[in-house]
Structure formats: C-alpha cells, structure tokens
Amino acid sequence: MGSLNEPIRRPLTLDVSGLPSVAFGHRNTTWLANVFYMAIEGMMFALMFAAYFYLRTRSTDWPPGHLPPGLRYGALNALVFVVSTIPAWIVKRRAPDCNRRAVRNGLLVLALFALAATVLRVFEFSALNCRWTDDAYSSTVWVLIGIHSGHLVTELIETLVLLAISFTPKMEGTRLADAAINSDYWYFVVVTGLMVDFLIYGTTRFL
Amino acid sequence: MNATRSLIAASLAQAMPLDPGRHHMLHAAAPQAGHIEWLYWITFWILFAVFVLMIGAFVRASAKTHVEAIHPLPILEKDEKADRRAGWGVGAALAVTVITLFVILVLSVITGKRVEGLTSQNPVTIQITGHQWWWEITYPNPKADQTVTTANEIHVPVGTPVVVLTNSKDVIHSFWAPNITGKRDLLPGYSSAFWFQIDRAGIYHGQCAEFCGLQHAHMGFSIIAESSDAFQAWQQEQLKTASEPSTSETIRGREVFLTHACLMCHTIRGTDAGSRVGPDLTHVASRNMIAAETLPNTAGALAGWVVDPQRIKPGTQMSPNPLAPDDLQAVVAYLQSLH
Amino acid sequence: MAVAEPILANDQDTGQSELAQRLARTWSQPKGLWGWFCNTHHTDIGIRFMVTAFIFFLLGGVLAAMIRLQLIRPENSLMGPDLYNQVFTMHGSTMIFLFAVPMMFQGFGVYIVPLMCGARNIAFPRLNAFSYYLYVGGALVLWGGLLTNTGPDVGWFAYVPLSGPAYSPGHRADIWSQMITFTEVSALGVAICLATTILRHRAPGMTLNRMPILLWEKLVISIAVIFAMPAVMVASGLLLLDRLVGTHFFNPAEGGDVLLYQHLFWFFGHPEVYIIFLPGAAIVSTLVECFSRRRIFGYTPIVVSVVATGFIGFSVWVHHMFATGLPQLSQSFFTAASLMIVIPTGTQFFCWVATLWYGRLQLRLPMLWCLGFFFVFLIGGLSGVMLASVPVDLQVHDTYFVVAHFHYVLIGGALFPMFAGIYFWFPKMTGRMANATLGKWHFWLFFIGFNITFFTLHFLGLRGMPRRVYTYGPDMHWQGLNVLASSGVIFMTAGLLVFLVNVFRSVRVGGIAGNSPWGDAGLEWSMSSPPPPYNFLHVPTVSGRDPLWEDPPDQPVVVGLRDDIRETLVTHSLDADPQHKDEDPGPSIWPFLSALTVSAAFVGSIFTPWAVPIGAPPVIATLIGWLWPRGQSPTPRQTGESWVH
C-alpha cells in the first residue's frame, strides 16, 4: 500500500474498488436531496393550503363576492399534467438502461408538455374571475396558483437544460441519473398542481 | 357635583400612595389575579425544590474532580453495576418529573377555570378599543344617549363582575392591569371577552403589553374601583354633554378649540367637535392623567401637551399646535372646565 | 496481515507518505482571492460560517448594551423611540437569524459532521458554499438597512398589522422579510447537505446505533429545519406580498386575518428555538462523555429524547399566543404539550448527571462551560415550565419575565455550549490549545455578568415592566432593578474581551495540540490538527460508538477509492454498508456567482416586483453554469462504470 518508508502499521482493509460509480433510484444522493427539496416545497404548499382553509373559516361567503375561477383552462391544464406523466415515466424507465436516445426523446416530449402547461397557466390566471388585490380570498387563490407556476417554470427550465445536455457527449451516467430524478420532481409538480386545482376549482364550488 | 367628583378623585389618588404593589402581579387586588398569584407561588416552590435537587445532584456528581491532570485520564472500564444503578436513578427521576408535570398541569387547568369562571347576568360591560397610543373606553348601552364614551380611565363598581369586550382600531395592543388579571390582546378583526371583578376600592394601573409602535411605552391606563354610588354618579356625569363655558377665558378657549386643528380629531359633545380619531374630551377634566397616563392632568402639563405633543410622545398621532400664549391659556382653561 | 501497533489507523505522515501527497494534490483548494471564492471544502466553509456568525454576535451584543444603557434611567434620552425600536428589533433578529442558527447549526455542523462521519467532504459541497454566501448577503442587507436608517423596527417577529403596509411605511419591514428569505434558504441548503452526509456518507460500520449523539442531533435538526423554515418563509413572503403588491392576507378589512401570521410564524418560531438549543445539548453530551472518561450513560434514551424533542417542538407553538383569547380547550392542549417537552429534556439532564456521577471527572475548561450550561439552562427551563401554564403566562407574557426566560434558555442552552465547543474543538480547528487561564477568566466574568443582568429581569417582569418599551415613568419603581441589570453588561463585555484576546493569542502562540489533546472518542480526533484537505488518509471504518476508544488497532480502513480524482464513498442510510462511489465536484466559482444573482433578485424585489422577471435570467444563467457538466471528459469514470438501481 505504501512505500517501504511507511511505518509498519497494517490495519485490515475494506476494498471498495469494485463498487459502481453511479447509482439510480433511491441510492443516488441527488435523489435524496430531491426528496428533501420536495419536503420543503411540499411543506410550503401544505401551509398555504392550511392558510386557505383558515381564511375560509373567517368568511361567511366563499368565494366572497366573486364567481369561482373559470373551469375551462384549469381542466385542460389538469389533463396536460396527467398525460405528461407518461414521457416523465419513459425517461425514468429508460435512463438506467443507458438508452440515451429514448431519454432524449422523452425529455423533449416532457419539455413540450411543460411548455404547454405554462402557456395554459397564463390563460388560467386571466380566468380566475378576481384580482389579487381584491380581498384575502383572491390573494390566496393567486398566490396558490402563482407559487405552483414558479415550480412549473423552474421544472420547464430544468427539463430544457437536461434536454440540451442530452444532445452532447456529456450525457453519461450521472446525467442520466439526473434526468430520472427530474421525472420524480415532475411528478411532484403534477401532484401539487392537481391539489391546487382541486382547491381553486373544486372547493370554491362546493365549500 | 363636579367639584365633589374631582375631590373624590383627588382623595383617592392621595389615599393610594404609589406603593411598590402598584403594577405588581404578585399584589393581587382582584380574585382573578389572586388565583394566578396562588398558582405562581405553588409552581415556584415546586420548581425551586426541583432546582435545589438538580443542582445538588450536579454538585455531588462533579464533586470528585481531577483538575490537576493535564493529560487525558484513562477511560473507565464498562461497569454493569454502576450502569444498572444509574438506570434506576434516571428512571426514578423521570417518574418524579412526570408526576410533577402532571400536578402542575392539573393546577394550571384548575386555576384557568377559576379565573375564567366568573359570570353574571348583570355585569358592567365595557368595550375597550385599542388605538395607537390610547385606550377608547365605552360603556355600551342599547340607547345611544346612555352610552358612556371616555378614554384611558376606566371606572368600575367594587364587587361587581365586569366583562370587557376587546377590539383594536389599528395594530395589536394588549390590555394588562397586573393587579387585576392576566392580559388580553386587542386584535383588529376580533372581539374577545374577558371578565374580572375588583373587591377593594382603589386605583389600579395598567399598560399596553404588546409592542404597538413608537409610543408603546407610553400607553397606560387606570382602573378606578369605587362604590356603586360613586360609580353611578360618575356615569351620570359622563353622559352629560360638555359644560358650557362661563368665563370669558373659557369661552375664548372653546372658540380656539373649534377654529383650530383640535376638532379634526376630538369630540366634545354639545359642540361641533365630533371626530372619533382621538380621545373623547367631553369630560377630560374629570380624569386624573392625560396622554394615556403619561402626564398629570394639570394646566402646565396640558399646555405642554397641546403645544408640542411630539416632544413628550415622539411619533404620537397628534400634531403640534403652535398657539399664541393667550390662545393657549384660554384653551387650557376651557379644557380644565370640562368636568 | 501484520499486527498493527496500538496507534490510530489514520495517523498522517505528510512528509513521507506518497499517498498523502497525491491526496493533498487532488483535494487541495485553490489559493488566492479567486480561489477563496471557489472553495468548497467543509472545514473552510464551516470556519467562515462560525467567524461571521461570531462577528454578528458581537454586533448584536453592542445593540444589547445600547438597550441596557437606555433603560438605566426613567425617561432617558439616549435613544428616542424610533432608534430604540430599530435597535431592539435588530438585536433580536441578529442574534436569532445571523448568529444562533449560523453558528450552532450551520457553521459548527458543516465543520464537524463530515469529520465525525469519516467522510472526505460534506455532501453537495457547492450548495454548502452557496448557503454561506447567501447568509452573508442576508446579513449585509439587514445591517445595511440599520446603517441607512432603514433598519426594521417592528420586533424580531414583526407581527402584523404593525409590520403591514398601513402601519410600517417605507422599506424597513421589507428588509426584515427579505433577510428572512436569505437566511432561511441558507439554512435549508445546509440542512440538505448535513442530512445527506449523515445518511449517506458515514464510515462503513457506523450503523445508526453507533452514530455519535451529535450526528443524531444534526440529523434531527436538519429535518426540523426542513419542516420549520418553510413556515417562516410563507409568513414573511405573504407579508412582503401584502406590503409590495397589495394582497390582503393579513388585512381584516378584506377578509384577511392577523392571527394567521402568528400561527405561521410561531409554527416556525418554536421549532427554531429547539434548532438553537439541541445543538448545544449535543455538544454537552459529547463533552460530558469525554470529560467523565466513560461512555455516556443512556445513549438510547438520549437519542430518543433528541428525536422526541424535535417532534414535540412542532406541537407547542400556540403557547406564544395564549393572550390572544383562544378557546380554553385548545389552550389546555398546548399547555400539556409544552409541559410534555420537559420530559425528553429532563431525560438528557438525568443521563448527564448519571454519566458524571459514575465517571471520573476531569474538569478541563470546556467542561467548566458545560457546568455553567447546567446551571443557566436549568433555570431557564424551570421558568419555561411556569410559562407553560396559561394563567401565569397571561400575567408574565410580553414582560421582562419572558425576556429573562428566553435569555436563560438561549444563552444557557446555546451560548455556554458554544463556548464549550469552541474551546474543545479549537485545537482541532487551529492546531493549538487555547489558554486555560484566560478561558476561566472568560467563564467567570461572563457567568457572573449574565446572572446579574438576566436574573434581575425576572423581578422586573413580576413588577409589571412590559417588553420593548424605550423608557418608563419615574413612578414605576423600576429604575433600581434596571440599573442592577445594566451593570452586568460590564462583566459580560469584559469576559468577551478576554475571549477575543485568548483566541487571537492562542492561534499564534498557543500550545501545539496534536491529534487528540482531550482523549475524546470521535473520528475527528484521528487526523492531524488542523485536518489536511482530504480529512482522512484512509477513509475509516468503525466497529463501536466510541471509535477511538473501542476500535481494535487493526480496525479496517477503506481502500480502492481513487486518489487522482475526488472519489468518495456512499454508504447505506441504516447500516452504513458501502454502496457505490461518487465524485466530489471540487472547487467552483458558481456558488458565489449564483449567490450574487440570487441576492440581487431578492434585494431588487424589495423595491419593485419587476425585479423578479428582470432578476430571474441572471439567476437561471448562474444556476445553469453551476449544474452544467464540467469540462473534464467523463472517460475516467466510465471505465469503471456499472449500474445499480
């Protein structure tokens, strides 16, 4: 292990040279960081949801003096979200197989869905039937959908960056693992989006 | 009648010299504060005993210390017997802790029920609304002309349950008279009720206890507990409209009041001044202090306050009034006539 | 295998070992000014956190001295209300956000956790560096505010509506809110780094059951940070929106609610104080073990207590709101929970007593500070039990009694262990011993001064003196006690000056420390002081909770990690079995550049909402620069590559 000059100090050894140098799935440390990140953002959503229901208890009328947010674009976007899980799943499935082409195509389709969702989101904002300065209800609705839009846009950009990398020779082990983790985060965006939709479009109609 | 009132107030002020019990939560003057004081002392002595035991344990545990050794001493071998004994010790200490905490919990809940348990069919109802930096005091009545409105000085009859309804016009304040009962926050958008009853006549002071801005430190109030008759008399006086000025100086004073900024914020019932922004001054001379217990209600203090309130309470909502000396003297005389 | 001599397996021979030279080359950090901003090694970043946090501690202390001077006389005119309100708000905000968490959790955690785990660096080293720069950004924003007369003046928890647009015009409260954003993102970043390091980079053999108590605590606190910080981000974020773009979250006139803010804030605020206290308690557990010369009694109960405190800490927040007039039943619940949290803390105390009792106490300087902690924190904890009961709380809430309580638990629970930890790990960080005599002077001056000041405040609270008052009337009979309280400042200041002299002197001429001057058990004592850039010559393995006490002389070391790239070992979360290898990204300028762009966006958004769309592209650009794969060819890794699901 060392030169002859080293003192005779021979502990036993544990040889790890045969271990893989990249991991997919839950063994990957970036996966763990992503889980923590989803916990943080999930907690923020949970608190915003709690704030929404708390403000509801302080009001007799809900929505107070507004029509509920218009359904059309929200429903369309919910559909886009649900279908978008398919390319996300494909990326996740193909990445460990080192199928660079499938991953690249999956990222491309996913990016298109994310773009579509973003565009639809703009229309959603205009169909909310209220302005954030109107009252606490309006503020909450705008901020709920606003925070989620932040995640959506971040995800869109991240998917585009990964897509760009997938066209370069740098798309090797760790980057493929990153693409799979990106799909996990996309699922998070979809789930939180559907929950926000439920609150904004659903509970305003039956609460 | 007016003279009698101020005489009574002055005597009361004299009769209760500023003793160390003023504003002291452990000098209860009402059953509510009394219950809390009881709980405080029981808890204190229990915890003091805990403190003595714990410090004793640490002292005993660290008594045999090897300070002189500079190099690390050898590690002690694992001692099963010692660990077993330690286990029993820790277990016993934990058991005592759990029991002690449970006892404190029970005592706390009991005391809470005692403090909150006061109720009555015929309470005196007071609405207290917090403002930056004064207290709006109203004795609501279904008939508007039977509603007493004043500021900073609360009167209650001795031995009668009082229910306070809280509100705030601006930020969060907290109503706290330590000799009487625990504090209650005044929250904009909320009205909550709390009860107290004072069994001993006297003047009890309180202060805002929730940071509310620049003059939080100078937002005091007083509660004057007096006999039922005195209380009724006070209420009747407060319901009257303002005294008519009778001297040339006070007439001039009213003129000054109604032609300067004063009427923009203050009400003097019976005149054109009807604004609710600042305290109601209809009977300002009947109060012991002004500026939320910051200054005594004397001519000199009033004059200083009227001319430059910012010097005394920087940041207060009242703007300076640079009056000519004659005008100032007149308006002060007028205000001092409003018993 | 040849039998090893009973010396540490990872003893370093810099001069002789070729391995050491290769590792030093691979793991060294760049020099110079540019290099300083590229540094991603945890020991360097950790020391930066600690030094910066200590500077803000001193600044916060200056503010405290100003408060005590103002209160020495009724109707004193040293400070008017406007300046006073800024001073006390800055004092609290600085101490909590710029000192306590950055020192106890971030700085100290970042420094020691990888060493205790047996890792060469922290996980996500660039995120770690980014967190430091963001913390500095937040600190500069806050203090820049004070120095330009825009310091926040609404108290460190900034209740609405006082901090809202109607009653706090200008940018003071905005600066406070954005400082929160900076420091909370920073803390969250470090939490992710530490939690990942503890879960995935422990030395093989270090099962959860063999983890030092300090690593358990850092793991629990990281999780607590992850779930608590979002609450204050929401609270301050909604406040900013109310102030800057006209939302109505906290405006009762438009359906908003002032208590919503308090719930959101204290849902963070209470776990926050355990985030500050539990690191102190873990330092005490470590030192009590070392200086009793025996393994700690009650490892499992202590670990369970740390976890339980982390949990229960999330269920007591309403005890800050007892005066708001909530229903009695809910008040009783929160009293019960607040009393219940005494049980795990008490358990730790009893186990410490047991360890000392059945140990062989060697009362060195760090242990003296631990004894001080026992005394001071105990008093604070007991006054906390009084506060848990609603009727008593309704009298002493928002008075100097509470001020006394929280200074006893914060200074007792964090500051005393901090000094204990500084004196204990100073030799590891600097290679030299701090002077013990000066250290004792520091202790006694500070201990006496602290008690003079803060014990007195209990009485002021009982006598009705509320918090946050810039002055008081002469007829309140508060002056005498205020003078007494203020006099303690002299002793505390003297003690801190002695400490500074000690540090500056000892760094240059203190005794050489060697690897392990205290004979402690942790892995951090197995390499030279200060540690080399690669931490361990060989990544260690362990077979017991107290490695340097228990592990046999031939305890295996890890071989097979490449020394020409920054290869690290990833192990299993539970039993620390080796799983796969990973590569540390090395020094990078992108964390610093990203912190600059993010800071610009945060600061800009105080002044205009357009800062968000304008500030976003530079942020995106720097983040892409950060995440873009590095210039080197991936071939060296690919040759050894195989896949794991």
Coordinates of C-alpha atoms in Angstrom, one line a residue, chain A residues 1 3 5-33 36-37 39-41 43-44 47-48 50-51 54-55 58 95-98 100 132-137 139-140 143 157 161 164-165 168-170 172-176, chain C residues 1-2 4-5 7-8 11 13 17 124 188 192 195-196 199-200 204 223 226-227 230-231 234 238 241 245-249 254-257 259-260 263-264 267 538 541 554-561 569-570 572 578-582 620 624 628-631 634 637-638 641-645:
Chain A
M1 CA 0.0 0.0 0.0
S3 CA 6.5 2.7 0.1
N5 CA 9.4 4.0 4.3
E6 CA 5.9 3.8 5.8
P7 CA 5.9 2.6 9.4
I8 CA 4.6 -0.9 9.9
R9 CA 1.0 -0.2 10.6
R10 CA -1.1 -2.7 8.8
P11 CA -4.8 -2.3 9.6
L12 CA -7.1 -4.7 7.7
T13 CA -8.6 -3.3 4.6
L14 CA -12.1 -3.0 3.1
D15 CA -11.8 -2.9 -0.6
V16 CA -14.4 -0.9 -2.4
S17 CA -12.8 -0.7 -5.8
G18 CA -15.4 -3.0 -7.3
L19 CA -18.3 -0.7 -6.4
P20 CA -20.2 1.1 -9.2
S21 CA -19.6 4.8 -9.6
V22 CA -23.2 5.8 -10.4
A23 CA -26.4 4.9 -8.8
F24 CA -30.0 5.1 -10.0
G25 CA -33.1 5.3 -7.9
H26 CA -33.1 5.9 -4.1
R27 CA -29.5 5.0 -3.7
N28 CA -28.5 8.2 -5.5
T29 CA -27.6 11.1 -3.2
T30 CA -29.1 13.6 -5.5
W31 CA -32.3 11.6 -5.3
L32 CA -32.2 12.2 -1.6
A33 CA -31.6 15.9 -2.0
F36 CA -35.7 16.9 0.9
Y37 CA -36.5 19.6 -1.6
A39 CA -40.4 18.0 1.6
I40 CA -39.6 21.7 1.8
E41 CA -41.8 22.8 -1.1
M43 CA -44.5 21.9 3.4
M44 CA -44.9 25.3 1.9
L47 CA -49.1 25.6 4.9
M48 CA -50.6 27.6 2.0
A50 CA -53.9 25.5 5.6
A51 CA -54.0 29.2 5.2
Y54 CA -58.2 29.1 7.8
L55 CA -59.2 32.2 5.8
R58 CA -63.1 33.7 8.7
A95 CA -32.3 6.1 -18.1
P96 CA -30.8 3.2 -16.1
D97 CA -30.6 1.2 -19.3
C98 CA -28.3 3.9 -20.7
R100 CA -29.7 7.9 -24.4
W132 CA -55.2 39.5 -6.1
T133 CA -55.8 43.0 -4.7
D134 CA -59.5 42.4 -4.2
D135 CA -59.5 40.6 -0.9
A136 CA -57.9 37.8 1.1
Y137 CA -59.6 35.1 -0.9
S139 CA -54.9 36.9 -2.8
T140 CA -54.8 33.3 -1.7
V143 CA -50.6 33.1 -4.6
I157 CA -36.2 25.3 -17.5
V161 CA -31.3 22.2 -19.7
A164 CA -29.7 20.4 -24.1
I165 CA -27.2 18.2 -22.3
T168 CA -23.9 16.5 -26.0
P169 CA -21.5 13.7 -25.3
K170 CA -21.7 14.7 -21.6
E172 CA -23.3 9.9 -19.2
G173 CA -24.1 8.1 -16.0
T174 CA -24.7 10.8 -13.6
R175 CA -26.5 13.0 -16.1
L176 CA -28.8 10.1 -16.9
Chain C
M1 CA -1.7 -9.2 7.9
A2 CA 1.0 -7.8 10.1
A4 CA -0.7 -3.2 13.9
E5 CA 0.7 -1.2 16.8
I7 CA -1.9 3.7 17.3
L8 CA -4.6 5.3 15.2
D11 CA -2.3 8.8 11.6
D13 CA 2.7 11.2 7.8
S17 CA 3.6 9.2 2.6
F124 CA -23.2 18.8 -2.0
L188 CA -32.3 24.9 4.2
I192 CA -29.9 19.2 2.9
A195 CA -28.8 15.3 6.3
T196 CA -27.3 13.7 3.2
L199 CA -27.4 9.4 6.0
R200 CA -25.1 8.5 3.1
P204 CA -18.7 1.7 6.9
I223 CA -35.2 17.5 9.4
I226 CA -36.7 21.4 6.5
F227 CA -40.2 21.4 8.0
P230 CA -41.0 26.9 5.1
A231 CA -43.4 28.3 7.7
V234 CA -44.6 31.7 4.0
L238 CA -47.1 36.8 2.5
L241 CA -46.8 40.5 -0.8
V245 CA -48.2 44.2 -4.3
G246 CA -51.4 44.8 -2.4
T247 CA -52.6 41.3 -1.3
H248 CA -54.8 41.1 1.8
F249 CA -53.6 38.1 3.7
E254 CA -60.7 42.5 3.4
G255 CA -61.1 39.0 4.8
G256 CA -57.6 38.6 6.0
D257 CA -56.6 37.6 9.5
L259 CA -53.7 35.6 13.8
L260 CA -52.8 33.7 10.5
H263 CA -49.7 30.8 13.6
L264 CA -47.5 30.7 10.6
F267 CA -45.1 27.2 13.7
H538 CA -7.7 6.4 4.5
T541 CA -14.4 2.1 9.3
D554 CA -6.4 -3.3 13.2
Q555 CA -9.8 -1.8 12.5
P556 CA -10.1 -2.0 8.7
V557 CA -9.6 1.1 6.5
V558 CA -11.2 1.6 3.2
V559 CA -9.1 1.1 0.1
G560 CA -10.0 1.1 -3.5
L561 CA -11.1 4.7 -3.8
L569 CA -17.8 6.5 -0.7
V570 CA -21.6 6.4 -0.4
H572 CA -26.3 2.8 3.3
P578 CA -20.6 0.6 1.2
Q579 CA -23.0 1.1 -1.8
H580 CA -21.3 3.0 -4.5
K581 CA -18.8 5.6 -5.3
D582 CA -19.4 9.2 -6.1
I620 CA -31.0 31.0 -14.3
I624 CA -27.0 26.6 -15.4
W628 CA -23.6 22.2 -16.4
P629 CA -21.3 19.1 -16.6
R630 CA -17.7 20.0 -16.0
G631 CA -15.1 20.4 -18.7
P634 CA -16.2 11.6 -18.5
R637 CA -15.4 7.4 -14.7
Q638 CA -16.9 5.5 -17.4
E641 CA -18.9 2.1 -14.5
S642 CA -21.6 -0.3 -13.9
W643 CA -25.2 0.3 -12.9
V644 CA -27.2 0.0 -9.8
H645 CA -31.0 0.5 -9.4

